[in-house]
Amino acid sequence: MAVSVFDLFKIGIGPSSSHTVGPMRAAQMFVHTLEDSGALAQVARVRAELYGSLGATGKGHGTDKGVILGLMGEAPDTIDAETIEGKLSAVAETSKLSLAGTHGIPFTGKRDIVFYRQALPEHPNGLKLIAFDSSDNEVRRSTYLSVGGGFVVTAGAENGQIIAAPAKLPYHFSSGKELLALCEEHHMSVAQLMFKNELTWRSDKEVVDGLDRIWEVMQACVSRGCRTEGHLPGPLQVKRRAAALYQKLTAREKVDGDRSLADMDWLNLFALAVNEENAGGGRVVTAPTNGAAGIIPAVLHYYSQFSPGATRQGIYDFLLTAAAVGTLYKLNASISGAEVGCQGEVGVACSMAAAGLCAALGGTPPQVEHAAEIGMEHNLGLTCDPVGGMVQIPCIERNAMGAVKAVNAVRMALYGDGTHYVSLDSVIKTMMQTGADMKTKYKETSRGGLAVNIIEC
């Protein structure tokens, strides 16, 4: 299996890649299958069954909304985020839904979307979609697994979201050791190697345009987060902080004073801004998940605004290198909070961001690998315990902490020559083992950790 930079960085909507974006993609795939088979016109009713973590925290993560939008034929990367509430309100008010945007059926969320805490055997994030005709006979039944980062697997089939063509890649790698060996053998940086691999599927211009688009969406997300005030949706009524912090920092910029930690303040702001946008259902870049979507944009903004030698090529090198490291986690472990806890989301994003920043600052491949290893090593065991099932507490602040760790990991890695004791491969293996040992209640069920030890008010 081969993973593209554009598999790991997807443009979508909040609040969750596995719980919102994945189910939305699955529902869209389902209606497209009905269209392609000529069965769409026969459908009189659709039922969605959500299992495991999707069933336990789906309401707080917007899983039901994602399913409805997907059944309407909408895609996370193209839907106009400003129209989402209107579309959902229309379905709720009329009790009707237009499958694929063309075929109307009766639909009521309370009746047609069912939440089950019991997980399917294949994965903690499972959903079944069933279409019935007017005589209540099944027209089609499909089971999907949302395996993290917006990736969707049809149960029993290969993952169509990952390119199954490793033989085509000029520089195929499946471990950090192999990646470093290829870089040394061909005298290339990690970013150069990733770029060559991307040319398997796209032209030079398409790759560069795609990277530009990712960076543009990240910048727009930070900008929106820095100017949007109020409270986030949901019963917690969490107050947005990024806009007020932005005003404080910009005011301070106009006055001479102690700026010894100014870059750290801005780094926190960038991460908070993105994750408040994500929690509000705005457009974000899944990097590599929505719950951890603020870390890579925050560190990339840190690079572009606080590194004297920052260049556009540095931004490309950052994203390509981060994607190479993300590929290793995707192939050898997991980026699903429901499978391995938040170490698979914030931990992986921290590791990817550290690798990307190290590369952009001129680090060698061994230094890049070291930075990535540090980024994950100090997130091992991180639980996923969203309060109220919302991607808000502790998720938003956790992204700011992850961004800070990533920058510090780079500083530590650049002090040395890349030689270190624990390899990236070892820490990835350890992360997966730790996730397997972690109790289910600490993996995106909202039944452990902070989720049960604070008073919701």
Short mmCIF file of N, CA and C in Angstrom, two decimals, residues 103-188:
data_model
loop_
_atom_site.label_atom_id
_atom_site.label_comp_id
_atom_site.label_asym_id
_atom_site.label_seq_id
_atom_site.Cartn_x
_atom_site.Cartn_y
_atom_site.Cartn_z
N HIS A 103 -32.75 12.11 -5.40
CA HIS A 103 -33.85 11.17 -5.12
C HIS A 103 -34.36 11.39 -3.70
N GLY A 104 -35.56 11.92 -3.57
CA GLY A 104 -36.12 12.24 -2.27
C GLY A 104 -36.71 11.04 -1.56
N ILE A 105 -36.42 10.95 -0.25
CA ILE A 105 -37.00 9.88 0.58
C ILE A 105 -37.38 10.48 1.94
N PRO A 106 -38.33 9.85 2.66
CA PRO A 106 -38.60 10.28 4.03
C PRO A 106 -37.36 9.99 4.89
N PHE A 107 -37.07 10.88 5.81
CA PHE A 107 -35.90 10.65 6.66
C PHE A 107 -36.07 11.43 7.96
N THR A 108 -35.93 10.71 9.06
CA THR A 108 -35.96 11.32 10.39
C THR A 108 -34.76 10.81 11.17
N GLY A 109 -33.92 11.72 11.62
CA GLY A 109 -32.70 11.34 12.31
C GLY A 109 -32.92 10.41 13.48
N LYS A 110 -33.90 10.70 14.31
CA LYS A 110 -34.15 9.88 15.50
C LYS A 110 -34.55 8.45 15.14
N ARG A 111 -35.20 8.29 14.01
CA ARG A 111 -35.66 6.96 13.60
C ARG A 111 -34.62 6.24 12.74
N ASP A 112 -33.96 6.97 11.85
CA ASP A 112 -33.14 6.34 10.81
C ASP A 112 -31.65 6.32 11.11
N ILE A 113 -31.21 6.94 12.21
CA ILE A 113 -29.81 6.83 12.64
C ILE A 113 -29.80 6.27 14.04
N VAL A 114 -29.15 5.12 14.21
CA VAL A 114 -29.18 4.40 15.48
C VAL A 114 -27.75 4.30 16.02
N PHE A 115 -27.59 4.57 17.31
CA PHE A 115 -26.28 4.56 17.97
C PHE A 115 -26.15 3.31 18.84
N TYR A 116 -25.10 2.53 18.61
CA TYR A 116 -24.81 1.35 19.42
C TYR A 116 -23.41 1.49 20.02
N ARG A 117 -23.28 1.27 21.31
CA ARG A 117 -21.97 1.34 21.95
C ARG A 117 -21.11 0.11 21.64
N GLN A 118 -21.74 -0.99 21.32
CA GLN A 118 -21.00 -2.21 21.01
C GLN A 118 -20.25 -2.02 19.69
N ALA A 119 -18.97 -2.39 19.68
CA ALA A 119 -18.15 -2.21 18.49
C ALA A 119 -18.28 -3.40 17.54
N LEU A 120 -18.08 -3.15 16.27
CA LEU A 120 -17.96 -4.23 15.30
C LEU A 120 -16.61 -4.91 15.51
N PRO A 121 -16.47 -6.17 15.14
CA PRO A 121 -15.21 -6.88 15.40
C PRO A 121 -14.02 -6.33 14.63
N GLU A 122 -14.26 -5.68 13.49
CA GLU A 122 -13.14 -5.25 12.65
C GLU A 122 -12.44 -3.99 13.16
N HIS A 123 -13.19 -3.05 13.77
CA HIS A 123 -12.60 -1.77 14.17
C HIS A 123 -13.55 -1.06 15.13
N PRO A 124 -13.01 -0.21 16.04
CA PRO A 124 -13.88 0.51 16.98
C PRO A 124 -14.82 1.52 16.32
N ASN A 125 -14.49 1.99 15.10
CA ASN A 125 -15.34 2.95 14.40
C ASN A 125 -16.01 2.26 13.22
N GLY A 126 -17.22 1.74 13.43
CA GLY A 126 -17.91 1.04 12.35
C GLY A 126 -19.29 1.60 12.10
N LEU A 127 -19.75 1.53 10.86
CA LEU A 127 -21.12 1.92 10.55
C LEU A 127 -21.68 1.04 9.44
N LYS A 128 -22.96 0.77 9.56
CA LYS A 128 -23.67 0.02 8.54
C LYS A 128 -24.72 0.92 7.91
N LEU A 129 -24.80 0.88 6.60
CA LEU A 129 -25.81 1.64 5.86
C LEU A 129 -26.67 0.65 5.09
N ILE A 130 -27.99 0.76 5.27
CA ILE A 130 -28.92 -0.19 4.67
C ILE A 130 -30.00 0.58 3.92
N ALA A 131 -30.21 0.22 2.66
CA ALA A 131 -31.26 0.84 1.85
C ALA A 131 -32.41 -0.16 1.65
N PHE A 132 -33.66 0.34 1.78
CA PHE A 132 -34.85 -0.50 1.64
C PHE A 132 -35.73 0.05 0.52
N ASP A 133 -36.49 -0.85 -0.11
CA ASP A 133 -37.46 -0.39 -1.10
C ASP A 133 -38.80 -0.12 -0.43
N SER A 134 -39.82 0.19 -1.21
CA SER A 134 -41.12 0.56 -0.66
C SER A 134 -41.82 -0.60 0.04
N SER A 135 -41.38 -1.83 -0.24
CA SER A 135 -41.95 -3.01 0.44
C SER A 135 -41.10 -3.43 1.64
N ASP A 136 -40.14 -2.60 2.00
CA ASP A 136 -39.24 -2.82 3.12
C ASP A 136 -38.27 -3.97 2.90
N ASN A 137 -38.01 -4.30 1.64
CA ASN A 137 -36.99 -5.28 1.29
C ASN A 137 -35.64 -4.57 1.15
N GLU A 138 -34.57 -5.23 1.56
CA GLU A 138 -33.25 -4.63 1.44
C GLU A 138 -32.83 -4.50 -0.02
N VAL A 139 -32.41 -3.31 -0.37
CA VAL A 139 -31.86 -3.06 -1.70
C VAL A 139 -30.35 -3.23 -1.67
N ARG A 140 -29.76 -2.70 -0.61
CA ARG A 140 -28.30 -2.83 -0.44
C ARG A 140 -27.94 -2.64 1.02
N ARG A 141 -26.90 -3.36 1.45
CA ARG A 141 -26.36 -3.21 2.79
C ARG A 141 -24.84 -3.16 2.67
N SER A 142 -24.22 -2.15 3.29
CA SER A 142 -22.77 -2.02 3.26
C SER A 142 -22.26 -1.68 4.65
N THR A 143 -21.10 -2.23 4.97
CA THR A 143 -20.45 -1.95 6.25
C THR A 143 -19.13 -1.23 5.99
N TYR A 144 -18.93 -0.11 6.68
CA TYR A 144 -17.73 0.70 6.51
C TYR A 144 -17.01 0.87 7.84
N LEU A 145 -15.71 1.04 7.75
CA LEU A 145 -14.88 1.29 8.93
C LEU A 145 -14.19 2.62 8.74
N SER A 146 -14.35 3.52 9.70
CA SER A 146 -13.68 4.81 9.66
C SER A 146 -12.42 4.69 10.49
N VAL A 147 -11.29 4.51 9.83
CA VAL A 147 -10.07 4.05 10.51
C VAL A 147 -9.13 5.19 10.91
N GLY A 148 -9.62 6.43 10.89
CA GLY A 148 -8.81 7.55 11.34
C GLY A 148 -8.35 8.43 10.20
N GLY A 149 -8.30 9.73 10.45
CA GLY A 149 -7.80 10.66 9.45
C GLY A 149 -8.70 10.82 8.24
N GLY A 150 -9.96 10.41 8.33
CA GLY A 150 -10.86 10.49 7.19
C GLY A 150 -10.76 9.30 6.25
N PHE A 151 -9.85 8.36 6.54
CA PHE A 151 -9.74 7.14 5.73
C PHE A 151 -10.94 6.25 5.99
N VAL A 152 -11.51 5.69 4.93
CA VAL A 152 -12.66 4.80 5.05
C VAL A 152 -12.36 3.48 4.36
N VAL A 153 -12.65 2.39 5.05
CA VAL A 153 -12.47 1.05 4.51
C VAL A 153 -13.83 0.39 4.41
N THR A 154 -14.13 -0.20 3.27
CA THR A 154 -15.31 -1.05 3.16
C THR A 154 -14.96 -2.39 3.78
N ALA A 155 -15.72 -2.81 4.75
CA ALA A 155 -15.40 -4.04 5.48
C ALA A 155 -15.20 -5.21 4.52
N GLY A 156 -14.07 -5.89 4.66
CA GLY A 156 -13.79 -7.03 3.81
C GLY A 156 -13.14 -6.69 2.49
N ALA A 157 -12.87 -5.40 2.26
CA ALA A 157 -12.26 -4.99 1.00
C ALA A 157 -11.04 -4.15 1.27
N GLU A 158 -10.25 -3.89 0.23
CA GLU A 158 -9.08 -3.02 0.36
C GLU A 158 -9.53 -1.58 0.50
N ASN A 159 -8.68 -0.77 1.10
CA ASN A 159 -8.98 0.64 1.32
C ASN A 159 -8.76 1.43 0.04
N GLY A 160 -9.86 1.87 -0.56
CA GLY A 160 -9.75 2.63 -1.80
C GLY A 160 -9.18 4.01 -1.64
N GLN A 161 -9.04 4.48 -0.40
CA GLN A 161 -8.50 5.81 -0.18
C GLN A 161 -6.97 5.81 -0.17
N ILE A 162 -6.37 4.62 -0.10
CA ILE A 162 -4.91 4.53 -0.12
C ILE A 162 -4.51 3.89 -1.44
N ILE A 163 -3.53 4.45 -2.10
CA ILE A 163 -3.15 3.98 -3.43
C ILE A 163 -2.44 2.63 -3.33
N ALA A 164 -3.03 1.61 -3.91
CA ALA A 164 -2.47 0.26 -3.80
C ALA A 164 -1.52 0.00 -4.97
N ALA A 165 -0.38 0.69 -4.96
CA ALA A 165 0.56 0.53 -6.07
C ALA A 165 2.00 0.73 -5.63
N PRO A 166 2.44 -0.02 -4.60
CA PRO A 166 3.80 0.20 -4.12
C PRO A 166 4.87 -0.09 -5.17
N ALA A 167 4.57 -1.00 -6.10
CA ALA A 167 5.57 -1.36 -7.10
C ALA A 167 5.87 -0.19 -8.04
N LYS A 168 4.93 0.73 -8.15
CA LYS A 168 5.10 1.88 -9.04
C LYS A 168 6.01 2.95 -8.45
N LEU A 169 6.13 2.94 -7.15
CA LEU A 169 6.89 4.01 -6.50
C LEU A 169 8.38 3.84 -6.76
N PRO A 170 9.04 4.91 -7.15
CA PRO A 170 10.48 4.80 -7.38
C PRO A 170 11.26 4.60 -6.09
N TYR A 171 10.72 5.10 -4.98
CA TYR A 171 11.42 4.99 -3.70
C TYR A 171 10.44 4.50 -2.64
N HIS A 172 10.16 3.20 -2.70
CA HIS A 172 9.19 2.62 -1.76
C HIS A 172 9.86 2.36 -0.41
N PHE A 173 9.19 2.77 0.66
CA PHE A 173 9.69 2.52 2.02
C PHE A 173 8.52 2.21 2.93
N SER A 174 8.77 1.40 3.94
CA SER A 174 7.72 1.08 4.90
C SER A 174 8.22 1.18 6.34
N SER A 175 9.44 1.71 6.51
CA SER A 175 9.98 1.91 7.85
C SER A 175 10.90 3.12 7.84
N GLY A 176 11.17 3.66 9.00
CA GLY A 176 12.09 4.77 9.11
C GLY A 176 13.50 4.37 8.67
N LYS A 177 13.88 3.14 8.99
CA LYS A 177 15.20 2.64 8.61
C LYS A 177 15.33 2.61 7.09
N GLU A 178 14.30 2.13 6.41
CA GLU A 178 14.33 2.09 4.95
C GLU A 178 14.36 3.50 4.36
N LEU A 179 13.60 4.39 4.96
CA LEU A 179 13.56 5.78 4.48
C LEU A 179 14.94 6.42 4.58
N LEU A 180 15.60 6.26 5.71
CA LEU A 180 16.93 6.85 5.88
C LEU A 180 17.93 6.22 4.91
N ALA A 181 17.83 4.93 4.69
CA ALA A 181 18.74 4.25 3.77
C ALA A 181 18.57 4.77 2.35
N LEU A 182 17.34 5.00 1.93
CA LEU A 182 17.08 5.53 0.58
C LEU A 182 17.63 6.95 0.43
N CYS A 183 17.43 7.75 1.47
CA CYS A 183 17.94 9.13 1.43
C CYS A 183 19.47 9.13 1.29
N GLU A 184 20.11 8.24 2.03
CA GLU A 184 21.58 8.18 1.98
C GLU A 184 22.06 7.64 0.64
N GLU A 185 21.40 6.59 0.16
CA GLU A 185 21.83 5.96 -1.08
C GLU A 185 21.69 6.89 -2.28
N HIS A 186 20.60 7.66 -2.31
CA HIS A 186 20.32 8.50 -3.48
C HIS A 186 20.67 9.96 -3.25
N HIS A 187 21.27 10.25 -2.10
CA HIS A 187 21.70 11.63 -1.78
C HIS A 187 20.54 12.62 -1.90
N MET A 188 19.43 12.24 -1.27
CA MET A 188 18.23 13.08 -1.29
C MET A 188 17.76 13.36 0.13
#
